[in-house]
Amino acid sequence: MEGGSAAPEELPEIITNKDEMRKWSRAMRCRGKTIALVPTMGYLHQGHLSLVEKAQSLADVVVVSIYVNPGQFSPSEDLSTYPSDFHGDILKLGSVSGCRRVDAVFHPHNLYDYGNIGRKGERDIVEELSEEREKGPPASGVSSCVEEMGAGHETWVKVERLERGLCGKSRPVFFRGVATVVAKLFNIVDPDMAVFGKKDYQQWRVIQRMVRDLDFGIRIVGSDITREQDGLAMSSRNVRLSPEDRGKALSISRSLFQAKSLVERGQTTNCSDLRGTLVQAISGAGGKIDYVEIVDQESLETVGEVDRPVVICVAAWFGNVRLIDNIEISG
Ligand code: AMP
């Protein structure tokens, strides 16, 4: 990608303030434009850009949000080391190959700052933080980096059942944080539609359910996984893999493709057999498995046979990087 060559007029408008964002969207609506939102945490790659292209094919104007959401990270997770390159991201969004540039980038500094942080002295914040810590975790028993910030945010969206399994098991605050920040983004940007990658399959389903259950008038579009040439699902976290672990991590996509082909060639529909093949391949390559599950595409409930549309979902650690991937099988 020739990102570095974009002329300034080809670059998106950058909006950092919630009210400015609302104003921008309102102005677009007054001009009769439809708006698509692509929420991201930045460090953009071709997978993100494929969502942008999809959004551009569906709506008149496209907003990409770039915000690393502290609400979906627990204090022990990788918020502080999450990669970022805002300048590079803007260049990429100004020159999506073959498409027009993105219209606006929403890049808020802190979506959980309600004005109380800025007015306090540092000492007050430190005292408040230690009080929060003494009180222990909130009633729900889980805590994210937002509670750690002590900003007083206390409203969370929980998609009760869909968020429990798969990634929700090992990341108890993750989907609560995702659903909440997406609801906030929807209220600020007010899009007609939003595009999500099926790379984060459970996330896409959780957001679909939230939109249905809370009557957001927003169409949720799922977009296919973009892979590197050798099959590795693109991810912002891939840069943190050592070359050796990157090679080993290919066991994830290879075993997913193999499982799909076993089903399609009629060799097995038994999920325990399929799961066994994946577990062996990934742990054999040196990966530490978080989960390998074969679930119904809609309900995300575990199935015993591939007798309906299913998705095989994997999460595994290579070194200190947790990777997720999946493959849909029509059944
Ligand atoms: P992230 O920046 O990782 O939060 O991702 C932002 C959006 O991009 C989410 O909807 C992801 O599912 C999507 N995404 C990330 N990687 C890929 C990929 N390799 N292919 C398709 N979509 C992706």
Short mmCIF file of C-alpha atoms and ligand atoms in Angstrom, two decimals:
data_model
loop_
_atom_site.label_atom_id
_atom_site.label_comp_id
_atom_site.label_asym_id
_atom_site.label_seq_id
_atom_site.Cartn_x
_atom_site.Cartn_y
_atom_site.Cartn_z
CA MET A 1 0.00 0.00 0.00
CA GLU A 2 1.33 3.41 -0.96
CA GLY A 3 -0.07 4.98 2.23
CA GLY A 4 2.73 7.52 2.57
CA SER A 5 1.90 9.22 -0.72
CA ALA A 6 -1.62 10.45 0.14
CA ALA A 7 -2.11 14.17 -0.56
CA PRO A 8 -3.64 16.11 2.37
CA GLU A 9 -6.94 16.56 0.52
CA GLU A 10 -7.19 12.76 0.28
CA LEU A 11 -6.98 12.38 4.05
CA PRO A 12 -10.06 11.90 6.25
CA GLU A 13 -11.37 14.60 8.54
CA ILE A 14 -10.17 13.88 12.09
CA ILE A 15 -12.68 14.47 14.88
CA THR A 16 -11.66 14.04 18.50
CA ASN A 17 -14.61 15.58 20.32
CA LYS A 18 -17.99 13.88 20.93
CA ASP A 19 -20.01 17.02 20.23
CA GLU A 20 -18.12 17.73 17.01
CA MET A 21 -18.77 14.16 15.93
CA ARG A 22 -22.48 14.53 16.60
CA LYS A 23 -22.52 17.81 14.66
CA TRP A 24 -20.73 16.21 11.71
CA SER A 25 -23.21 13.32 11.56
CA ARG A 26 -26.19 15.66 11.87
CA ALA A 27 -24.88 17.76 8.98
CA MET A 28 -24.49 14.62 6.85
CA ARG A 29 -28.03 13.53 7.65
CA CYS A 30 -29.37 16.98 6.72
CA ARG A 31 -27.71 16.50 3.34
CA GLY A 32 -29.53 13.18 2.97
CA LYS A 33 -26.39 11.06 3.32
CA THR A 34 -26.39 7.57 4.83
CA ILE A 35 -23.59 6.90 7.33
CA ALA A 36 -21.64 3.69 7.95
CA LEU A 37 -19.44 3.27 11.03
CA VAL A 38 -16.42 0.95 11.23
CA PRO A 39 -15.32 0.69 14.87
CA THR A 40 -11.62 -0.18 15.35
CA MET A 41 -8.85 0.03 17.90
CA GLY A 42 -6.37 1.25 15.29
CA TYR A 43 -3.03 -0.14 14.11
CA LEU A 44 -4.92 -0.78 10.92
CA HIS A 45 -4.22 -3.60 8.50
CA GLN A 46 -5.85 -4.94 5.36
CA GLY A 47 -8.52 -6.70 7.46
CA HIS A 48 -9.74 -3.34 8.78
CA LEU A 49 -9.51 -1.84 5.30
CA SER A 50 -11.71 -4.61 3.91
CA LEU A 51 -14.41 -3.49 6.38
CA VAL A 52 -13.95 0.07 5.15
CA GLU A 53 -14.41 -1.03 1.56
CA LYS A 54 -17.57 -2.92 2.51
CA ALA A 55 -18.86 0.17 4.35
CA GLN A 56 -18.12 2.35 1.33
CA SER A 57 -20.09 0.01 -0.90
CA LEU A 58 -23.13 0.27 1.39
CA ALA A 59 -23.31 3.91 2.57
CA ASP A 60 -22.75 7.42 1.25
CA VAL A 61 -20.22 8.38 3.91
CA VAL A 62 -17.96 6.31 6.17
CA VAL A 63 -16.71 7.05 9.68
CA VAL A 64 -13.90 4.92 11.12
CA SER A 65 -13.51 5.15 14.88
CA ILE A 66 -10.06 4.58 16.32
CA TYR A 67 -10.20 4.07 20.05
CA VAL A 68 -8.46 1.56 22.28
CA ASN A 69 -11.27 0.90 24.70
CA PRO A 70 -10.08 0.50 28.32
CA GLY A 71 -13.52 -0.88 29.22
CA GLN A 72 -12.83 -4.19 27.49
CA PHE A 73 -9.41 -4.83 29.07
CA SER A 74 -9.00 -6.20 32.56
CA PRO A 75 -6.15 -4.54 34.49
CA SER A 76 -3.99 -7.67 33.92
CA GLU A 77 -4.41 -7.61 30.12
CA ASP A 78 -2.42 -5.89 27.36
CA LEU A 79 -4.01 -2.41 27.25
CA SER A 80 -0.71 -0.63 27.83
CA THR A 81 1.14 -2.60 25.15
CA TYR A 82 -1.64 -2.58 22.55
CA PRO A 83 0.10 -1.39 19.36
CA SER A 84 -0.74 2.02 17.90
CA ASP A 85 0.28 4.13 14.91
CA PHE A 86 -2.30 6.87 14.48
CA HIS A 87 -0.36 8.72 11.80
CA GLY A 88 0.07 5.55 9.75
CA ASP A 89 -3.62 4.72 10.21
CA ILE A 90 -4.69 8.10 8.85
CA LEU A 91 -2.51 7.66 5.79
CA LYS A 92 -4.00 4.23 5.15
CA LEU A 93 -7.54 5.60 5.43
CA GLY A 94 -6.68 8.27 2.91
CA SER A 95 -5.65 5.80 0.29
CA VAL A 96 -7.71 2.63 0.53
CA SER A 97 -6.76 1.00 -2.74
CA GLY A 98 -9.33 1.41 -5.47
CA CYS A 99 -11.80 3.18 -3.17
CA ARG A 100 -12.54 6.71 -2.19
CA ARG A 101 -11.03 8.00 1.05
CA VAL A 102 -12.76 7.56 4.39
CA ASP A 103 -14.82 10.65 5.21
CA ALA A 104 -14.10 11.00 8.91
CA VAL A 105 -12.05 9.39 11.65
CA PHE A 106 -13.46 9.64 15.15
CA HIS A 107 -10.52 9.49 17.55
CA PRO A 108 -11.67 10.46 21.06
CA HIS A 109 -9.09 10.81 23.78
CA ASN A 110 -11.13 9.20 26.56
CA LEU A 111 -14.75 8.15 26.14
CA TYR A 112 -15.12 7.66 29.89
CA ASP A 113 -14.04 11.16 30.92
CA TYR A 114 -17.19 12.96 32.03
CA GLY A 115 -15.42 16.10 33.11
CA ASN A 116 -14.78 14.96 36.67
CA ILE A 117 -11.21 13.83 35.99
CA GLY A 118 -10.03 17.16 34.60
CA ARG A 119 -11.36 19.24 37.49
CA LYS A 120 -9.67 17.17 40.16
CA GLY A 121 -6.17 17.53 41.44
CA GLU A 122 -3.85 14.62 40.96
CA ARG A 123 -3.89 13.95 44.70
CA ASP A 124 -7.72 13.57 44.68
CA ILE A 125 -7.50 11.03 41.90
CA VAL A 126 -4.79 9.04 43.63
CA GLU A 127 -6.83 9.04 46.85
CA GLU A 128 -9.99 8.06 45.01
CA LEU A 129 -8.20 5.26 43.22
CA SER A 130 -6.86 3.79 46.42
CA GLU A 131 -10.35 4.07 47.98
CA GLU A 132 -11.78 2.25 44.94
CA ARG A 133 -9.15 -0.45 45.35
CA GLU A 134 -9.89 -0.81 49.07
CA LYS A 135 -13.58 -1.23 48.27
CA GLY A 136 -12.58 -4.19 46.11
CA PRO A 137 -14.13 -5.16 42.81
CA PRO A 138 -17.64 -3.90 41.97
CA ALA A 139 -20.72 -5.96 42.85
CA SER A 140 -20.46 -7.88 39.59
CA GLY A 141 -17.13 -9.24 40.83
CA VAL A 142 -15.33 -8.12 37.67
CA SER A 143 -13.38 -5.00 36.95
CA SER A 144 -11.88 -3.37 33.86
CA CYS A 145 -9.34 -0.59 33.34
CA VAL A 146 -12.26 1.88 33.42
CA GLU A 147 -12.93 1.12 37.08
CA GLU A 148 -9.18 1.43 37.62
CA MET A 149 -9.32 4.97 36.13
CA GLY A 150 -11.83 5.93 38.82
CA ALA A 151 -13.89 8.01 36.39
CA GLY A 152 -17.17 7.00 37.99
CA HIS A 153 -18.56 5.26 34.93
CA GLU A 154 -21.08 2.68 36.13
CA THR A 155 -23.43 1.83 33.27
CA TRP A 156 -22.66 -1.34 31.35
CA VAL A 157 -24.41 -3.22 28.55
CA LYS A 158 -24.39 -6.97 29.04
CA VAL A 159 -25.63 -9.44 26.46
CA GLU A 160 -26.27 -12.05 29.12
CA ARG A 161 -26.06 -15.44 27.42
CA LEU A 162 -24.10 -14.86 24.20
CA GLU A 163 -21.20 -13.26 26.05
CA ARG A 164 -20.73 -16.11 28.50
CA GLY A 165 -18.95 -18.76 26.40
CA LEU A 166 -15.87 -18.77 24.14
CA CYS A 167 -13.80 -15.60 24.77
CA GLY A 168 -16.18 -14.55 27.57
CA LYS A 169 -14.97 -17.43 29.76
CA SER A 170 -11.37 -16.28 30.02
CA ARG A 171 -12.08 -12.56 29.53
CA PRO A 172 -14.99 -11.82 31.89
CA VAL A 173 -15.09 -8.04 31.30
CA PHE A 174 -14.43 -8.16 27.57
CA PHE A 175 -17.90 -8.27 26.00
CA ARG A 176 -19.43 -6.00 28.61
CA GLY A 177 -16.76 -3.47 27.61
CA VAL A 178 -17.24 -4.02 23.88
CA ALA A 179 -21.04 -3.78 23.98
CA THR A 180 -20.84 -0.66 26.13
CA VAL A 181 -18.33 1.19 23.97
CA VAL A 182 -20.16 0.23 20.78
CA ALA A 183 -23.43 1.51 22.29
CA LYS A 184 -21.62 4.76 23.17
CA LEU A 185 -20.20 5.03 19.64
CA PHE A 186 -23.65 4.37 18.15
CA ASN A 187 -25.12 7.15 20.31
CA ILE A 188 -22.38 9.58 19.31
CA VAL A 189 -21.96 8.80 15.61
CA ASP A 190 -25.61 7.83 14.99
CA PRO A 191 -24.84 5.67 11.93
CA ASP A 192 -27.34 3.88 9.67
CA MET A 193 -25.14 0.81 9.68
CA ALA A 194 -21.95 -0.55 11.23
CA VAL A 195 -19.53 -3.09 9.82
CA PHE A 196 -17.84 -5.70 12.02
CA GLY A 197 -15.34 -8.41 11.09
CA LYS A 198 -16.29 -12.05 11.48
CA LYS A 199 -12.71 -12.52 12.70
CA ASP A 200 -14.22 -11.58 16.07
CA TYR A 201 -17.19 -13.86 15.51
CA GLN A 202 -18.64 -13.76 19.02
CA GLN A 203 -18.25 -9.98 19.12
CA TRP A 204 -20.22 -9.64 15.87
CA ARG A 205 -23.02 -11.84 17.25
CA VAL A 206 -23.05 -10.00 20.60
CA ILE A 207 -23.41 -6.64 18.84
CA GLN A 208 -26.17 -7.99 16.57
CA ARG A 209 -28.05 -9.17 19.64
CA MET A 210 -27.55 -5.90 21.52
CA VAL A 211 -28.89 -3.95 18.55
CA ARG A 212 -31.93 -6.21 18.30
CA ASP A 213 -32.65 -6.28 22.03
CA LEU A 214 -32.18 -2.55 22.65
CA ASP A 215 -33.87 -1.43 19.40
CA PHE A 216 -30.95 0.48 17.96
CA GLY A 217 -32.09 1.38 14.43
CA ILE A 218 -28.74 0.32 13.01
CA ARG A 219 -27.98 -2.43 10.49
CA ILE A 220 -25.08 -4.66 11.60
CA VAL A 221 -23.04 -6.07 8.73
CA GLY A 222 -20.61 -8.99 9.19
CA SER A 223 -17.59 -9.04 6.92
CA ASP A 224 -15.35 -12.02 6.05
CA ILE A 225 -11.93 -12.64 7.61
CA THR A 226 -8.93 -11.26 5.72
CA ARG A 227 -5.88 -13.51 5.90
CA GLU A 228 -2.19 -13.22 5.15
CA GLN A 229 -1.12 -15.17 2.07
CA ASP A 230 -0.07 -18.10 4.25
CA GLY A 231 -3.47 -18.21 5.98
CA LEU A 232 -2.78 -16.41 9.28
CA ALA A 233 -5.79 -14.26 10.16
CA MET A 234 -4.70 -10.62 10.09
CA SER A 235 -4.63 -9.02 13.53
CA SER A 236 -3.07 -5.93 15.09
CA ARG A 237 -1.51 -8.27 17.66
CA ASN A 238 0.43 -10.27 15.01
CA VAL A 239 3.31 -7.74 15.16
CA ARG A 240 3.99 -8.89 18.69
CA LEU A 241 4.65 -12.49 17.56
CA SER A 242 8.30 -13.53 17.30
CA PRO A 243 9.14 -14.92 13.82
CA GLU A 244 9.26 -18.39 15.36
CA ASP A 245 5.87 -18.07 17.06
CA ARG A 246 4.38 -16.57 13.92
CA GLY A 247 5.37 -19.76 12.07
CA LYS A 248 3.88 -21.94 14.81
CA ALA A 249 0.68 -19.88 14.87
CA LEU A 250 -0.08 -21.05 11.33
CA SER A 251 -1.23 -24.28 12.97
CA ILE A 252 -4.46 -22.45 13.84
CA SER A 253 -5.58 -21.55 10.33
CA ARG A 254 -4.21 -24.78 8.83
CA SER A 255 -6.12 -26.95 11.28
CA LEU A 256 -9.29 -24.90 10.75
CA PHE A 257 -9.05 -25.36 6.97
CA GLN A 258 -8.31 -29.05 7.45
CA ALA A 259 -11.36 -29.52 9.69
CA LYS A 260 -13.61 -27.79 7.18
CA SER A 261 -12.27 -29.95 4.39
CA LEU A 262 -12.82 -33.14 6.47
CA VAL A 263 -16.49 -32.20 6.82
CA GLU A 264 -16.89 -31.12 3.21
CA ARG A 265 -15.33 -34.35 1.93
CA GLY A 266 -17.79 -36.30 4.07
CA GLN A 267 -15.07 -37.83 6.26
CA THR A 268 -16.60 -36.83 9.57
CA THR A 269 -19.29 -34.68 11.10
CA ASN A 270 -18.38 -35.61 14.66
CA CYS A 271 -17.38 -32.52 16.62
CA SER A 272 -15.37 -34.38 19.22
CA ASP A 273 -13.19 -35.86 16.43
CA LEU A 274 -12.83 -32.50 14.75
CA ARG A 275 -11.98 -30.79 18.01
CA GLY A 276 -9.38 -33.46 18.76
CA THR A 277 -7.67 -32.82 15.40
CA LEU A 278 -7.45 -29.10 16.09
CA VAL A 279 -6.26 -29.46 19.67
CA GLN A 280 -3.54 -31.87 18.60
CA ALA A 281 -2.34 -29.68 15.73
CA ILE A 282 -2.23 -26.46 17.76
CA SER A 283 -0.73 -27.85 20.95
CA GLY A 284 1.64 -30.00 18.86
CA ALA A 285 2.94 -26.78 17.30
CA GLY A 286 3.56 -25.30 20.76
CA GLY A 287 0.40 -23.22 21.19
CA LYS A 288 -1.33 -23.00 24.57
CA ILE A 289 -5.01 -23.49 23.90
CA ASP A 290 -7.56 -21.25 25.58
CA TYR A 291 -10.46 -22.95 23.78
CA VAL A 292 -11.38 -24.88 20.67
CA GLU A 293 -15.15 -25.05 20.28
CA ILE A 294 -17.62 -25.97 17.59
CA VAL A 295 -20.79 -23.96 18.04
CA ASP A 296 -24.05 -23.12 16.32
CA GLN A 297 -23.53 -20.00 14.18
CA GLU A 298 -26.49 -18.14 15.69
CA SER A 299 -26.78 -19.29 19.30
CA LEU A 300 -23.04 -20.00 19.80
CA GLU A 301 -24.08 -23.13 21.71
CA THR A 302 -21.81 -26.18 21.51
CA VAL A 303 -22.95 -28.85 19.05
CA GLY A 304 -22.10 -32.55 18.89
CA GLU A 305 -22.49 -33.04 15.13
CA VAL A 306 -22.07 -30.72 12.18
CA ASP A 307 -25.75 -31.04 11.23
CA ARG A 308 -26.48 -27.29 10.87
CA PRO A 309 -24.46 -24.14 10.15
CA VAL A 310 -21.60 -24.13 12.67
CA VAL A 311 -18.47 -22.14 13.34
CA ILE A 312 -15.26 -23.60 14.73
CA CYS A 313 -13.72 -21.04 17.09
CA VAL A 314 -10.18 -21.10 18.41
CA ALA A 315 -8.26 -18.99 20.90
CA ALA A 316 -4.65 -19.90 21.64
CA TRP A 317 -1.52 -18.32 23.04
CA PHE A 318 1.75 -18.28 21.15
CA GLY A 319 4.36 -16.73 23.42
CA ASN A 320 2.58 -13.90 25.19
CA VAL A 321 0.19 -13.21 22.32
CA ARG A 322 -3.37 -14.48 22.38
CA LEU A 323 -4.74 -15.14 18.90
CA ILE A 324 -8.29 -15.92 17.82
CA ASP A 325 -9.56 -17.35 14.56
CA ASN A 326 -12.57 -19.25 13.26
CA ILE A 327 -14.11 -20.89 10.24
CA GLU A 328 -17.74 -21.20 9.25
CA ILE A 329 -19.09 -24.52 7.94
CA SER A 330 -22.54 -24.47 6.37
CA GLY A 331 -23.38 -27.98 7.66
P1 AMP B 1 -9.92 -4.29 16.26
O1 AMP B 1 -9.21 -3.07 15.81
O2 AMP B 1 -9.05 -5.49 16.41
O3 AMP B 1 -10.84 -4.06 17.41
O4 AMP B 1 -10.89 -4.69 15.05
C1 AMP B 1 -11.80 -3.76 14.51
C2 AMP B 1 -12.69 -4.48 13.55
O5 AMP B 1 -11.91 -5.07 12.53
C3 AMP B 1 -13.48 -5.63 14.20
O6 AMP B 1 -14.80 -5.65 13.68
C4 AMP B 1 -12.70 -6.84 13.79
O7 AMP B 1 -13.48 -8.01 13.74
C5 AMP B 1 -12.24 -6.44 12.40
N1 AMP B 1 -11.08 -7.22 11.98
C6 AMP B 1 -9.90 -7.35 12.64
N2 AMP B 1 -9.09 -8.20 11.97
C7 AMP B 1 -9.79 -8.61 10.88
C8 AMP B 1 -9.51 -9.51 9.81
N3 AMP B 1 -8.34 -10.17 9.73
N4 AMP B 1 -10.45 -9.68 8.87
C9 AMP B 1 -11.65 -9.04 8.95
N5 AMP B 1 -11.98 -8.19 9.93
C10 AMP B 1 -11.07 -7.99 10.89
#
